[in-house]
Short mmCIF file of C-alpha atoms in Angstrom, two decimals:
data_model
loop_
_atom_site.label_atom_id
_atom_site.label_comp_id
_atom_site.label_asym_id
_atom_site.label_seq_id
_atom_site.Cartn_x
_atom_site.Cartn_y
_atom_site.Cartn_z
CA MET A 30 -125.18 -20.03 78.43
CA THR A 31 -127.71 -17.95 76.58
CA GLU A 32 -129.36 -14.79 77.74
CA GLY A 33 -132.38 -14.87 75.47
CA ARG A 34 -135.68 -15.27 77.26
CA ARG A 35 -138.66 -16.65 75.45
CA LEU A 36 -141.65 -14.39 75.99
CA ALA A 37 -145.22 -15.50 76.66
CA ASP A 38 -146.09 -15.36 72.95
CA GLY A 39 -143.14 -17.60 72.14
CA SER A 40 -141.10 -14.90 70.42
CA GLU A 41 -137.47 -14.04 71.07
CA HIS A 42 -137.04 -10.29 71.24
CA TRP A 43 -133.30 -10.37 70.71
CA SER A 44 -130.84 -12.97 69.62
CA PRO A 45 -129.30 -15.03 72.38
CA ILE A 46 -125.66 -14.40 73.08
CA SER A 47 -123.21 -16.79 74.68
CA PHE A 48 -121.27 -15.68 77.74
CA GLU A 49 -118.11 -16.02 75.70
CA ASP A 50 -119.47 -13.63 73.04
CA ARG A 51 -120.59 -11.27 75.80
CA MET A 52 -117.06 -11.08 77.19
CA GLU A 53 -115.67 -10.69 73.66
CA THR A 54 -117.20 -7.20 73.66
CA VAL A 55 -114.84 -6.13 76.46
CA GLU A 56 -111.17 -5.28 76.01
CA PHE A 57 -108.73 -6.82 78.47
CA ARG A 58 -105.01 -6.11 78.39
CA VAL A 59 -103.97 -9.19 80.26
CA HIS A 60 -100.73 -9.09 82.27
CA GLU A 61 -98.76 -12.28 82.71
CA SER A 62 -98.98 -12.06 86.50
CA ALA A 63 -102.31 -12.65 88.21
CA HIS A 64 -103.71 -9.72 90.22
CA ILE A 65 -106.09 -12.01 92.07
CA THR A 66 -105.07 -15.38 93.39
CA VAL A 67 -107.39 -17.93 94.92
CA ASP A 68 -106.34 -20.64 97.32
CA THR A 69 -108.84 -23.16 96.01
CA SER A 70 -108.06 -25.61 98.82
CA VAL A 71 -109.75 -23.10 101.16
CA CYS A 72 -112.76 -22.91 98.79
CA GLU A 73 -113.30 -26.67 99.10
CA THR A 74 -114.37 -26.17 102.71
CA CYS A 75 -116.55 -23.12 101.95
CA PRO A 76 -120.26 -23.90 102.29
CA SER A 77 -121.64 -20.82 100.49
CA ARG A 78 -119.18 -20.01 97.68
CA GLU A 79 -120.98 -16.79 96.89
CA CYS A 80 -118.24 -15.69 94.48
CA ILE A 81 -119.66 -18.09 91.86
CA VAL A 82 -122.92 -16.21 91.38
CA VAL A 83 -121.81 -12.61 92.03
CA CYS A 84 -118.79 -12.39 89.72
CA PRO A 85 -120.09 -10.51 86.66
CA ALA A 86 -117.29 -12.01 84.57
CA ASN A 87 -118.10 -15.56 85.72
CA LEU A 88 -114.50 -16.23 86.71
CA PHE A 89 -115.25 -18.63 89.56
CA VAL A 90 -116.33 -21.95 88.14
CA PRO A 91 -117.33 -24.85 90.36
CA THR A 92 -115.91 -28.26 89.54
CA ALA A 93 -117.61 -31.63 89.84
CA ASP A 94 -115.44 -32.64 92.79
CA GLY A 95 -116.51 -29.64 94.90
CA GLY A 96 -113.59 -27.37 94.02
CA ILE A 97 -113.39 -24.02 92.25
CA VAL A 98 -111.44 -23.10 89.15
CA PHE A 99 -110.46 -19.44 88.92
CA ASN A 100 -108.98 -17.46 86.06
CA TYR A 101 -107.98 -13.80 86.56
CA GLU A 102 -107.69 -12.81 82.92
CA TYR A 103 -111.10 -11.39 81.95
CA CYS A 104 -111.76 -9.54 85.20
CA PHE A 105 -113.67 -6.25 85.61
CA GLU A 106 -111.67 -5.53 88.80
CA CYS A 107 -114.98 -4.76 90.51
CA GLY A 108 -114.12 -6.26 93.91
CA SER A 109 -117.40 -8.15 94.42
CA CYS A 110 -115.58 -11.44 95.06
CA TYR A 111 -113.50 -10.22 97.98
CA ILE A 112 -116.47 -8.38 99.48
CA VAL A 113 -118.61 -11.55 99.56
CA CYS A 114 -115.79 -14.00 100.27
CA ASN A 115 -116.14 -15.16 103.85
CA LYS A 116 -113.23 -17.56 103.99
CA GLU A 117 -110.10 -16.16 105.55
CA GLY A 118 -107.12 -16.51 103.24
CA ALA A 119 -109.04 -17.73 100.19
CA LEU A 120 -108.53 -14.60 98.08
CA SER A 121 -105.60 -12.31 97.54
CA TRP A 122 -106.80 -9.24 95.66
CA ASN A 123 -104.75 -6.45 94.08
CA TYR A 124 -105.17 -4.19 91.11
CA PRO A 125 -103.42 -5.33 87.93
CA VAL A 126 -100.03 -3.90 86.97
CA GLY A 127 -100.47 -0.35 85.63
CA GLY A 128 -101.83 -0.17 82.09
CA HIS A 129 -103.26 -3.69 82.25
CA GLY A 130 -106.58 -5.30 82.96
CA VAL A 131 -109.98 -4.13 81.77
CA VAL A 132 -110.12 -1.18 79.37
CA PHE A 133 -113.60 0.18 78.67
CA HIS A 134 -114.13 1.65 75.22
CA ARG A 135 -113.91 5.33 74.41
CA THR A 136 -115.36 6.76 71.24
CA MET B 26 -90.32 17.70 107.93
CA THR B 27 -88.63 19.49 105.07
CA THR B 28 -90.52 20.79 102.12
CA THR B 29 -87.58 20.79 99.75
CA ALA B 30 -87.64 17.01 99.58
CA ASP B 31 -91.20 17.07 98.28
CA SER B 32 -91.46 16.73 94.53
CA PHE B 33 -95.07 17.85 94.55
CA ASP B 34 -97.51 19.80 96.64
CA ALA B 35 -100.07 17.07 96.11
CA ILE B 36 -100.36 13.59 94.68
CA ILE B 37 -103.82 12.62 93.46
CA VAL B 38 -104.41 8.89 93.14
CA GLY B 39 -107.01 8.02 90.51
CA ALA B 40 -108.04 10.11 87.50
CA GLY B 41 -111.78 9.69 87.87
CA PRO B 42 -114.12 12.65 88.41
CA ALA B 43 -112.90 13.23 91.98
CA GLY B 44 -109.20 13.01 91.16
CA SER B 45 -109.34 15.10 88.03
CA CYS B 46 -111.33 17.86 89.71
CA ALA B 47 -108.88 17.86 92.62
CA ALA B 48 -105.94 18.06 90.21
CA LEU B 49 -107.63 20.71 88.08
CA ALA B 50 -108.42 22.95 91.05
CA LEU B 51 -104.92 22.57 92.49
CA ALA B 52 -103.25 23.26 89.14
CA LYS B 53 -105.43 26.34 88.65
CA ALA B 54 -104.25 27.54 92.07
CA GLY B 55 -100.66 27.20 90.84
CA LYS B 56 -99.80 24.12 92.90
CA ARG B 57 -97.47 21.37 91.74
CA VAL B 58 -99.74 18.39 91.38
CA VAL B 59 -99.41 14.90 89.90
CA LEU B 60 -102.45 12.83 88.94
CA ILE B 61 -101.78 9.08 88.84
CA GLU B 62 -104.03 6.70 86.93
CA ARG B 63 -103.63 2.93 86.82
CA GLY B 64 -105.50 2.51 83.53
CA PRO B 65 -103.88 3.23 80.15
CA PHE B 66 -105.98 6.41 79.97
CA PRO B 67 -108.29 8.18 82.43
CA GLY B 68 -111.74 6.61 82.49
CA SER B 69 -110.59 3.28 81.08
CA LYS B 70 -111.59 1.48 84.29
CA ASN B 71 -114.78 3.37 84.87
CA MET B 72 -118.44 2.76 84.11
CA TYR B 73 -121.69 3.90 85.68
CA GLY B 74 -125.41 3.51 85.26
CA GLY B 75 -126.53 6.86 84.33
CA VAL B 76 -126.17 10.50 84.18
CA VAL B 77 -123.56 13.16 84.93
CA TYR B 78 -124.98 16.26 86.63
CA PRO B 79 -122.23 18.78 85.91
CA ARG B 80 -123.51 21.89 87.75
CA ILE B 81 -120.46 21.86 90.04
CA LEU B 82 -118.23 22.24 86.97
CA ASP B 83 -119.52 25.81 86.58
CA SER B 84 -116.96 26.84 89.19
CA LEU B 85 -114.08 24.94 87.57
CA ILE B 86 -114.48 25.10 83.79
CA ASP B 87 -115.92 28.11 82.05
CA GLN B 88 -118.75 27.02 79.73
CA TRP B 89 -117.84 23.34 80.14
CA TRP B 90 -120.75 22.38 77.86
CA ASN B 91 -118.89 23.67 74.82
CA ASP B 92 -116.50 20.73 74.66
CA MET B 93 -117.67 18.15 77.18
CA PRO B 94 -118.09 14.81 75.33
CA VAL B 95 -121.87 14.57 75.71
CA GLN B 96 -123.94 11.75 74.25
CA ARG B 97 -127.33 13.34 74.96
CA TRP B 98 -128.73 15.98 77.30
CA VAL B 99 -131.30 14.43 79.59
CA THR B 100 -134.58 16.25 78.95
CA ARG B 101 -136.85 13.40 79.94
CA ARG B 102 -136.81 11.60 83.26
CA THR B 103 -138.93 8.54 83.92
CA THR B 104 -139.29 6.66 87.18
CA MET B 105 -140.78 3.25 86.49
CA LEU B 106 -142.17 0.63 88.83
CA LEU B 107 -142.24 -2.87 87.36
CA THR B 108 -144.08 -5.96 88.45
CA GLU B 109 -143.95 -9.12 86.36
CA THR B 110 -146.75 -7.98 84.07
CA GLN B 111 -147.31 -4.30 84.91
CA ALA B 112 -145.47 -1.01 84.67
CA PHE B 113 -146.29 2.24 86.45
CA SER B 114 -144.34 5.30 85.31
CA VAL B 115 -143.94 8.89 86.36
CA ASP B 116 -142.64 10.72 83.33
CA PHE B 117 -141.32 14.25 83.27
CA ARG B 118 -139.84 16.25 80.42
CA THR B 119 -138.68 19.81 79.99
CA THR B 120 -137.04 21.69 77.17
CA ALA B 121 -135.07 23.69 79.77
CA TRP B 122 -132.63 20.82 80.39
CA GLY B 123 -131.73 20.72 76.70
CA GLN B 124 -130.40 24.28 76.79
CA VAL B 125 -127.58 26.20 78.41
CA PRO B 126 -126.75 25.83 81.30
CA TYR B 127 -128.15 22.25 81.07
CA ASN B 128 -128.94 19.87 83.93
CA GLY B 129 -127.64 16.39 83.18
CA ALA B 130 -126.02 14.46 80.37
CA THR B 131 -125.39 10.91 79.33
CA THR B 132 -121.77 10.34 78.42
CA TYR B 133 -119.38 7.43 78.16
CA ARG B 134 -117.18 7.53 81.22
CA PRO B 135 -113.96 6.74 79.32
CA ASP B 136 -114.71 9.86 77.21
CA PHE B 137 -115.87 12.07 80.07
CA ASP B 138 -113.15 11.13 82.55
CA ASN B 139 -110.48 11.46 79.87
CA TRP B 140 -111.78 14.93 78.97
CA LEU B 141 -111.78 16.03 82.60
CA ALA B 142 -108.23 14.73 83.21
CA ASN B 143 -107.17 16.57 80.07
CA LYS B 144 -108.52 19.80 81.57
CA ALA B 145 -106.34 19.19 84.63
CA GLU B 146 -103.34 18.54 82.41
CA LEU B 147 -103.95 21.73 80.39
CA ALA B 148 -104.09 23.66 83.68
CA GLY B 149 -100.64 22.36 84.59
CA ALA B 150 -101.15 19.05 86.39
CA VAL B 151 -98.78 16.21 85.55
CA VAL B 152 -100.89 13.23 84.47
CA VAL B 153 -99.24 9.81 84.73
CA CYS B 154 -101.20 6.83 83.37
CA SER B 155 -100.55 3.07 83.38
CA THR B 156 -99.24 3.37 86.94
CA THR B 157 -100.74 1.53 89.88
CA VAL B 158 -100.22 3.02 93.32
CA THR B 159 -99.25 0.20 95.67
CA GLY B 160 -99.10 1.95 99.05
CA LEU B 161 -98.67 5.03 101.17
CA ILE B 162 -95.36 6.45 102.36
CA ARG B 163 -95.33 7.94 105.86
CA ASN B 164 -92.78 10.19 107.48
CA SER B 165 -91.23 9.62 110.91
CA SER B 166 -94.21 11.18 112.65
CA GLY B 167 -96.66 8.95 110.79
CA ALA B 168 -98.06 11.56 108.41
CA VAL B 169 -98.65 10.48 104.83
CA CYS B 170 -95.99 12.07 102.60
CA GLY B 171 -96.11 10.08 99.38
CA VAL B 172 -96.99 6.90 97.54
CA THR B 173 -95.24 3.85 96.21
CA THR B 174 -96.08 2.75 92.68
CA ASP B 175 -95.44 -0.28 90.49
CA ARG B 176 -92.99 1.68 88.33
CA PRO B 177 -89.24 1.13 88.82
CA ASP B 178 -88.03 3.86 91.21
CA GLY B 179 -91.65 4.88 91.27
CA ASP B 180 -91.90 6.39 94.76
CA LEU B 181 -93.39 9.88 94.76
CA HIS B 182 -93.35 12.40 97.58
CA ALA B 183 -95.69 15.29 98.31
CA ARG B 184 -97.08 17.38 101.14
CA VAL B 185 -100.54 15.83 100.71
CA VAL B 186 -101.98 12.70 99.08
CA VAL B 187 -105.61 12.57 97.94
CA ALA B 188 -107.05 9.06 97.65
CA CYS B 189 -109.51 9.13 94.74
CA ASP B 190 -108.91 5.47 94.05
CA GLY B 191 -112.50 4.39 93.82
CA VAL B 192 -114.93 2.13 95.62
CA ASN B 193 -112.29 -0.42 96.61
CA SER B 194 -109.94 2.31 97.90
CA PHE B 195 -106.97 0.30 99.08
CA LEU B 196 -105.29 3.53 100.17
CA ALA B 197 -108.10 4.52 102.54
CA LYS B 198 -108.12 0.93 103.81
CA GLN B 199 -104.35 0.90 104.25
CA ALA B 200 -104.58 4.17 106.15
CA GLY B 201 -107.17 2.59 108.43
CA LEU B 202 -109.78 5.16 107.44
CA TYR B 203 -112.08 2.85 105.54
CA THR B 204 -113.15 -0.32 107.22
CA CYS B 205 -116.45 -1.20 105.56
CA THR B 206 -116.54 -4.51 103.73
CA GLU B 207 -120.13 -5.33 104.69
CA SER B 208 -121.66 -6.80 101.53
CA SER B 209 -125.15 -5.38 102.22
CA HIS B 210 -123.63 -1.88 101.88
CA PHE B 211 -122.55 -2.47 98.30
CA THR B 212 -124.42 -3.02 95.09
CA LEU B 213 -123.08 -4.54 91.90
CA GLY B 214 -123.87 -2.57 88.76
CA ALA B 215 -123.89 -4.57 85.53
CA LYS B 216 -124.65 -2.91 82.23
CA GLU B 217 -125.02 -3.62 78.55
CA THR B 218 -124.33 -0.90 76.03
CA LEU B 219 -126.57 -1.74 73.10
CA THR B 220 -126.28 -0.38 69.58
CA LEU B 221 -129.42 1.06 67.99
CA PRO B 222 -129.65 3.56 65.09
CA LYS B 223 -130.10 7.15 66.32
CA GLU B 224 -133.39 7.52 64.42
CA VAL B 225 -134.76 4.40 66.11
CA ILE B 226 -133.78 5.71 69.56
CA ASP B 227 -135.38 9.10 68.77
CA GLU B 228 -138.59 7.43 67.68
CA ARG B 229 -138.92 4.89 70.47
CA PHE B 230 -138.01 7.27 73.27
CA GLY B 231 -139.80 10.30 71.85
CA VAL B 232 -136.82 12.62 71.58
CA ARG B 233 -134.98 14.60 68.90
CA GLY B 234 -131.53 15.96 68.25
CA LEU B 235 -129.44 15.64 71.39
CA GLU B 236 -132.41 15.24 73.74
CA GLY B 237 -132.09 12.16 75.89
CA VAL B 238 -134.01 9.98 78.31
CA ASP B 239 -133.11 8.58 81.71
CA ILE B 240 -135.36 5.79 83.00
CA GLU B 241 -134.84 4.63 86.58
CA ILE B 242 -136.54 1.35 87.36
CA LEU B 243 -137.71 -0.25 90.59
CA GLY B 244 -138.56 -3.93 90.21
CA GLY B 245 -137.80 -6.12 87.22
CA THR B 246 -134.61 -7.42 88.83
CA GLY B 247 -135.67 -11.02 89.24
CA GLY B 248 -136.62 -10.64 92.89
CA VAL B 249 -133.12 -9.48 93.88
CA ASN B 250 -133.34 -6.15 95.70
CA GLY B 251 -131.90 -3.35 93.65
CA GLY B 252 -133.04 -1.50 90.58
CA GLY B 253 -132.66 -1.09 86.89
CA PHE B 254 -131.82 1.71 84.51
CA LEU B 255 -132.19 2.47 80.84
CA TYR B 256 -130.84 5.61 79.25
CA THR B 257 -130.13 6.89 75.82
CA ASN B 258 -126.77 7.72 74.32
CA TYR B 259 -126.48 9.13 70.80
CA ASP B 260 -126.66 5.82 68.95
CA THR B 261 -126.60 3.33 71.80
CA VAL B 262 -128.64 2.75 74.91
CA GLY B 263 -127.31 1.71 78.30
CA ILE B 264 -129.42 -0.85 80.13
CA GLY B 265 -128.50 -2.51 83.34
CA VAL B 266 -129.19 -3.50 86.89
CA VAL B 267 -127.91 -2.50 90.30
CA LEU B 268 -128.09 -5.43 92.71
CA LYS B 269 -127.67 -5.55 96.46
CA LEU B 270 -124.55 -7.67 96.74
CA SER B 271 -125.59 -9.62 99.83
CA GLN B 272 -128.87 -10.59 98.14
CA LEU B 273 -127.29 -11.41 94.82
CA ALA B 274 -124.93 -13.73 96.68
CA ALA B 275 -127.80 -15.51 98.42
CA GLN B 276 -129.65 -16.68 95.31
CA SER B 277 -128.79 -18.39 92.03
CA GLN B 278 -129.39 -15.95 89.15
CA ARG B 279 -126.24 -14.42 87.74
CA PRO B 280 -126.02 -10.66 86.98
CA GLU B 281 -126.29 -11.07 83.20
CA GLN B 282 -129.34 -13.31 83.65
CA ILE B 283 -131.02 -10.62 85.72
CA ILE B 284 -130.28 -8.07 82.98
CA ALA B 285 -131.92 -10.52 80.54
CA THR B 286 -135.00 -10.66 82.78
CA LEU B 287 -135.23 -6.86 82.75
CA LYS B 288 -134.74 -6.75 78.98
CA ALA B 289 -137.57 -9.24 78.49
CA HIS B 290 -140.09 -7.22 80.51
CA PRO B 291 -143.06 -6.25 78.29
CA ALA B 292 -142.50 -2.55 79.09
CA ILE B 293 -138.78 -2.70 78.22
CA ALA B 294 -138.45 -5.25 75.42
CA PRO B 295 -140.07 -3.09 72.68
CA LEU B 296 -137.66 -0.24 73.46
CA ILE B 297 -134.56 -2.32 72.77
CA ASP B 298 -135.86 -4.71 70.12
CA GLY B 299 -133.18 -5.54 67.55
CA ALA B 300 -130.35 -3.92 69.51
CA THR B 301 -126.94 -5.60 69.52
CA LEU B 302 -124.46 -5.78 72.38
CA LYS B 303 -121.61 -3.30 71.96
CA GLU B 304 -120.02 -3.65 75.38
CA TYR B 305 -120.74 -5.41 78.65
CA SER B 306 -119.41 -3.85 81.84
CA ALA B 307 -119.66 -4.05 85.62
CA HIS B 308 -118.63 -2.08 88.69
CA LEU B 309 -119.16 -2.05 92.43
CA ILE B 310 -121.15 0.80 94.00
CA PRO B 311 -120.90 2.05 97.59
CA GLU B 312 -124.61 2.25 98.24
CA ALA B 313 -125.13 2.85 101.94
CA GLY B 314 -124.31 6.55 102.05
CA ILE B 315 -123.33 8.15 105.32
CA SER B 316 -123.43 4.91 107.31
CA MET B 317 -120.46 3.48 105.39
CA MET B 318 -118.36 6.59 104.83
CA PRO B 319 -114.75 6.54 105.99
CA THR B 320 -112.91 9.17 108.00
CA PHE B 321 -112.19 11.78 105.33
CA VAL B 322 -109.00 13.34 106.67
CA ALA B 323 -105.76 12.11 108.21
CA ASP B 324 -102.32 13.70 108.52
CA GLY B 325 -101.27 14.34 104.91
CA LEU B 326 -104.19 12.39 103.46
CA LEU B 327 -107.67 13.16 102.14
CA VAL B 328 -110.24 10.74 100.73
CA ALA B 329 -112.72 11.76 98.00
CA GLY B 330 -115.28 10.36 95.57
CA ASP B 331 -116.30 6.69 95.62
CA ALA B 332 -113.27 6.04 97.84
CA ALA B 333 -115.21 8.01 100.43
CA ALA B 334 -118.48 6.22 99.54
CA MET B 335 -120.05 9.43 98.26
CA CYS B 336 -122.45 7.82 95.79
CA LEU B 337 -126.00 8.93 96.48
CA ALA B 338 -128.37 5.99 96.00
CA ALA B 339 -131.68 7.40 97.11
CA GLY B 340 -134.28 5.95 94.80
CA ILE B 341 -135.52 8.97 92.90
CA TRP B 342 -132.05 10.50 93.07
CA LEU B 343 -129.18 8.40 91.80
CA GLU B 344 -126.03 10.46 91.66
CA GLY B 345 -122.33 10.01 92.20
CA VAL B 346 -120.15 11.69 89.60
CA ASN B 347 -121.31 15.11 90.86
CA PHE B 348 -120.47 14.17 94.46
CA ALA B 349 -117.07 12.91 93.32
CA MET B 350 -116.31 16.09 91.36
CA ALA B 351 -117.36 18.34 94.23
CA SER B 352 -115.43 16.41 96.88
CA GLY B 353 -112.31 16.52 94.69
CA MET B 354 -112.68 20.26 94.25
CA TYR B 355 -113.22 20.84 97.99
CA ALA B 356 -110.22 18.65 98.78
CA ALA B 357 -108.13 20.89 96.53
CA GLU B 358 -109.42 24.08 98.19
CA ALA B 359 -108.58 22.67 101.62
CA ILE B 360 -105.10 21.71 100.45
CA VAL B 361 -104.46 25.22 99.12
CA GLU B 362 -105.49 26.56 102.53
CA ALA B 363 -103.33 24.05 104.40
CA LEU B 364 -100.28 24.78 102.24
CA ALA B 365 -100.69 28.50 102.89
CA LEU B 366 -100.77 27.80 106.62
CA GLY B 367 -97.83 25.41 106.34
CA ASP B 368 -99.87 22.78 108.15
CA THR B 369 -100.89 19.67 106.22
CA SER B 370 -101.80 17.65 109.29
CA ALA B 371 -105.39 16.52 109.73
CA LYS B 372 -105.96 19.75 111.64
CA GLY B 373 -104.54 21.88 108.85
CA LEU B 374 -106.65 20.00 106.28
CA ALA B 375 -109.86 20.30 108.30
CA GLY B 376 -111.21 22.80 105.76
CA TYR B 377 -112.10 19.76 103.64
CA LEU B 378 -114.56 18.40 106.18
CA LYS B 379 -115.94 21.89 106.74
CA ARG B 380 -116.65 22.24 103.03
CA LEU B 381 -118.21 18.78 102.73
CA GLU B 382 -120.46 19.53 105.71
CA SER B 383 -121.57 22.95 104.48
CA THR B 384 -122.44 21.91 100.92
CA PHE B 385 -124.69 19.38 99.22
CA VAL B 386 -122.03 16.67 99.55
CA LEU B 387 -122.80 15.82 103.17
CA LYS B 388 -126.02 17.82 103.53
CA ASP B 389 -127.75 15.65 100.90
CA HIS B 390 -126.29 12.50 102.40
CA ARG B 391 -127.38 13.45 105.90
CA LYS B 392 -130.89 14.34 104.83
CA LEU B 393 -131.12 11.12 102.83
CA ARG B 394 -129.40 8.90 105.39
CA ARG B 395 -132.48 6.69 105.74
CA ALA B 396 -133.08 6.48 102.01
CA PRO B 397 -130.67 3.75 100.83
CA GLN B 398 -131.95 1.27 103.39
CA LEU B 399 -135.56 2.25 102.72
CA VAL B 400 -135.20 1.98 98.96
CA LEU B 401 -133.55 -1.45 99.19
CA SER B 402 -136.04 -2.76 101.78
CA ASP B 403 -138.31 -5.67 100.87
CA ARG B 404 -141.46 -3.59 101.16
CA VAL B 405 -140.27 -0.81 98.86
CA GLN B 406 -138.74 -3.35 96.49
CA HIS B 407 -141.57 -5.84 96.21
CA MET B 408 -144.77 -4.92 98.07
CA TYR B 409 -145.24 -1.25 97.20
CA PRO B 410 -144.63 -1.51 93.42
CA GLN B 411 -147.21 -4.32 93.33
CA LEU B 412 -149.60 -2.28 95.46
CA ILE B 413 -149.26 0.85 93.32
CA ALA B 414 -149.55 -1.11 90.07
CA ASN B 415 -152.62 -3.00 91.26
CA VAL B 416 -154.30 0.20 92.42
CA ALA B 417 -153.53 1.88 89.08
CA GLU B 418 -154.80 -1.11 87.13
CA ARG B 419 -158.09 -1.08 89.00
CA MET B 420 -158.43 2.71 88.82
CA PHE B 421 -158.11 2.68 85.04
CA ARG B 422 -159.95 -0.58 84.39
CA VAL B 423 -163.54 -0.09 83.28
CA ASP B 424 -165.64 -2.70 85.03
CA ASN B 425 -169.04 -1.82 83.58
CA PRO B 426 -171.77 -2.48 84.51
CA LEU B 427 -170.12 -2.13 87.97
CA PRO B 428 -169.71 1.48 89.06
CA LYS B 429 -166.25 2.93 89.72
CA PRO B 430 -165.12 1.76 93.17
CA GLY B 431 -163.18 4.85 94.28
CA LEU B 432 -159.51 5.11 95.18
CA ARG B 433 -159.87 4.66 98.92
CA LYS B 434 -161.74 1.40 98.57
CA ILE B 435 -159.31 0.02 95.97
CA PHE B 436 -156.32 1.00 98.07
CA ALA B 437 -157.73 -0.61 101.20
CA GLU B 438 -158.58 -3.82 99.37
CA GLU B 439 -155.24 -4.12 97.59
CA ARG B 440 -153.34 -3.29 100.77
CA LYS B 441 -155.18 -6.05 102.58
CA ARG B 442 -154.73 -8.51 99.74
CA LEU B 443 -150.95 -7.96 99.63
CA GLY B 444 -150.65 -8.03 103.42
CA VAL B 445 -149.19 -4.53 103.75
CA ARG B 446 -149.52 -3.59 107.42
CA THR B 447 -150.67 -0.09 108.30
CA ARG B 448 -147.92 0.16 110.90
CA ASP B 449 -145.21 -0.54 108.28
CA LEU B 450 -146.84 1.73 105.73
CA LEU B 451 -146.91 4.63 108.18
CA LYS B 452 -143.32 4.05 109.26
CA ASP B 453 -142.07 3.89 105.66
CA ALA B 454 -144.12 6.94 104.73
CA SER B 455 -142.58 8.78 107.66
CA ASP B 456 -139.04 7.72 106.68
CA GLY B 457 -139.82 8.63 103.09
CA PHE B 458 -141.12 12.02 104.08
CA LYS B 459 -138.09 12.72 106.28
CA SER B 460 -135.84 11.86 103.35
CA PHE B 461 -137.65 13.30 100.39
CA GLY B 462 -139.96 15.81 102.01
#
C-alpha cells in the first residue's frame, strides 16, 4: 500500500511509503503473550467488520474466505477496535504487560 | 478501616499530565504518593495533535518554562477551512506568546510527560514504571483502597486511588463510573511526525528562533467528519487527522490514507514538500465533552484527565493536556483535604468536584457543551467551509467588466446554490454564539 497521491499536474510531492515502512518508524516492545485476542469465528458472522478500516496499525486483515486474521504485535493500544466492535465476545482487550507494547520516541 | 495498613496516602495510576500533576501536588503537600506507569517511561504511550497550554503549571512549578522540554513556542495560530481546491484561513500572530510567561508550546509528549513525572519524583513521589495496573482493591465496605498490578506480589494499598489511566480507563469502567463506549463520542487521532530542516520550517511557516505555528484545519479529511492539524516542532512538523470514529468505521478509507489526502491538498503540500516520516502514531480521543464524562468521585477513588473525558474539542479551541493537568492538581488538593478530615469517602473527596465546577475545567466544558456536536456536524464539516470559501473566492475575484456584486448578494446566491437552509443556518449560528459568544 502506498500513501503517495498523484496531484493534478502529475507530480508526486513526497515519496510513497509502504505500510510496512510506516510501521517501521514506530518502536514496539512485543511481549510473548497477546494483550488483545480475537475470536475470529465470531468475526465470520459479523456483517460490518468495522475494525478493518479503523485500526490505525492495520492489524485486522480480511481473508478471502470471509474470515479475519489478527496480529497483536504492532498495536498502538488505542482502543478503536473494541469501541467499534459490535459483536459480543469477539474481542478481549487488555493493556500489554508493563514495559511492553508501543513506545513513542523521546528526544 | 485502619490507616496503618496503608502503604501510601495515594496511588496515582498513569503518569500522563493528570497523574504527574496529581502526584506532584500531593508530594509537595508532604503526602506519601506512588505514581504507576505501564510504559517503560512516562509519556512512552502518549501522543497528541497539538499544543500544551501550561498556564496551570504556574501554581505547581516555579518558572516551569526554564526547563520544560519545548520544541517551539506557538506565536502563530491559523484556523484553516479546506475544500477540495480552496483554502480559507484566519491567521493570527503575536510576539507576546514567544515571551515569558508564554501561552502555548509544541512538545513531544514522551519528553514533556517524562519531564513532568520527574518533577513529581523530585518532590518526593515514588514513580514506578513498566507496571500495568490490573484492577481495583476494595475494602469490606466497598471503598477503593488499592490496586492490583502485573508485578509479582504487586498489590498496593492506599487511602485513595486516582485513575489517570487515559481514554480507555479500565479502572473507571471497572468501578462502574465510566460507561461510555458510544463510537460517535470518540475520535481517532493519527499523526505523522515529519523531518524537515529547521531553516526550511522557519522559511515556509514564516517564523524564527523558537517561534512556532499551530494550524487547525476543518475539511481536507476525505469527507470523514473530523479535522486536521499541522504544527511545527524544532526540526520536525506534526501533521495528522482527527476522525469521528463512527464515521471512519462506516466508509472505506483508512486513517493513513486520509492523512495522505490532507498532505496532498494544494494548501498543505508545499509546506511539507520533501519531508520524511520520522514516526507514525495514533491515539483515541474522548471528543464529546460533558455528555460523555464519568462520575468523577467514588469512595476512595477519583478520576482525572482523559480517563474523565476532559479533552476539549471545540473547533477553535482544541485542548486537553491543560485540562488533564488541572484536574490532577485539583484531585490532589481534594485528597489533602480529605486526609486532613480523615474521610476519604466520596463525601470526603467532594472537594474535587467543587474545584472542577468552580474552575475552567467544567466551566469551559459546560459553556461549550454544544460545541463538539456542532463542530462535527455535517453542515459545519462540509457545507459551511464550502460556503465560506465560495463567498471568499467571489469576493476577491475580479470579474471585469462586471461590477462587484456585493457580499450580501454573493452570500445569498452561494447559500442557495449549496442548499443551506436559513432555518439551519440560524440554529447553528445560535448554537455557535451560545458556545463561543
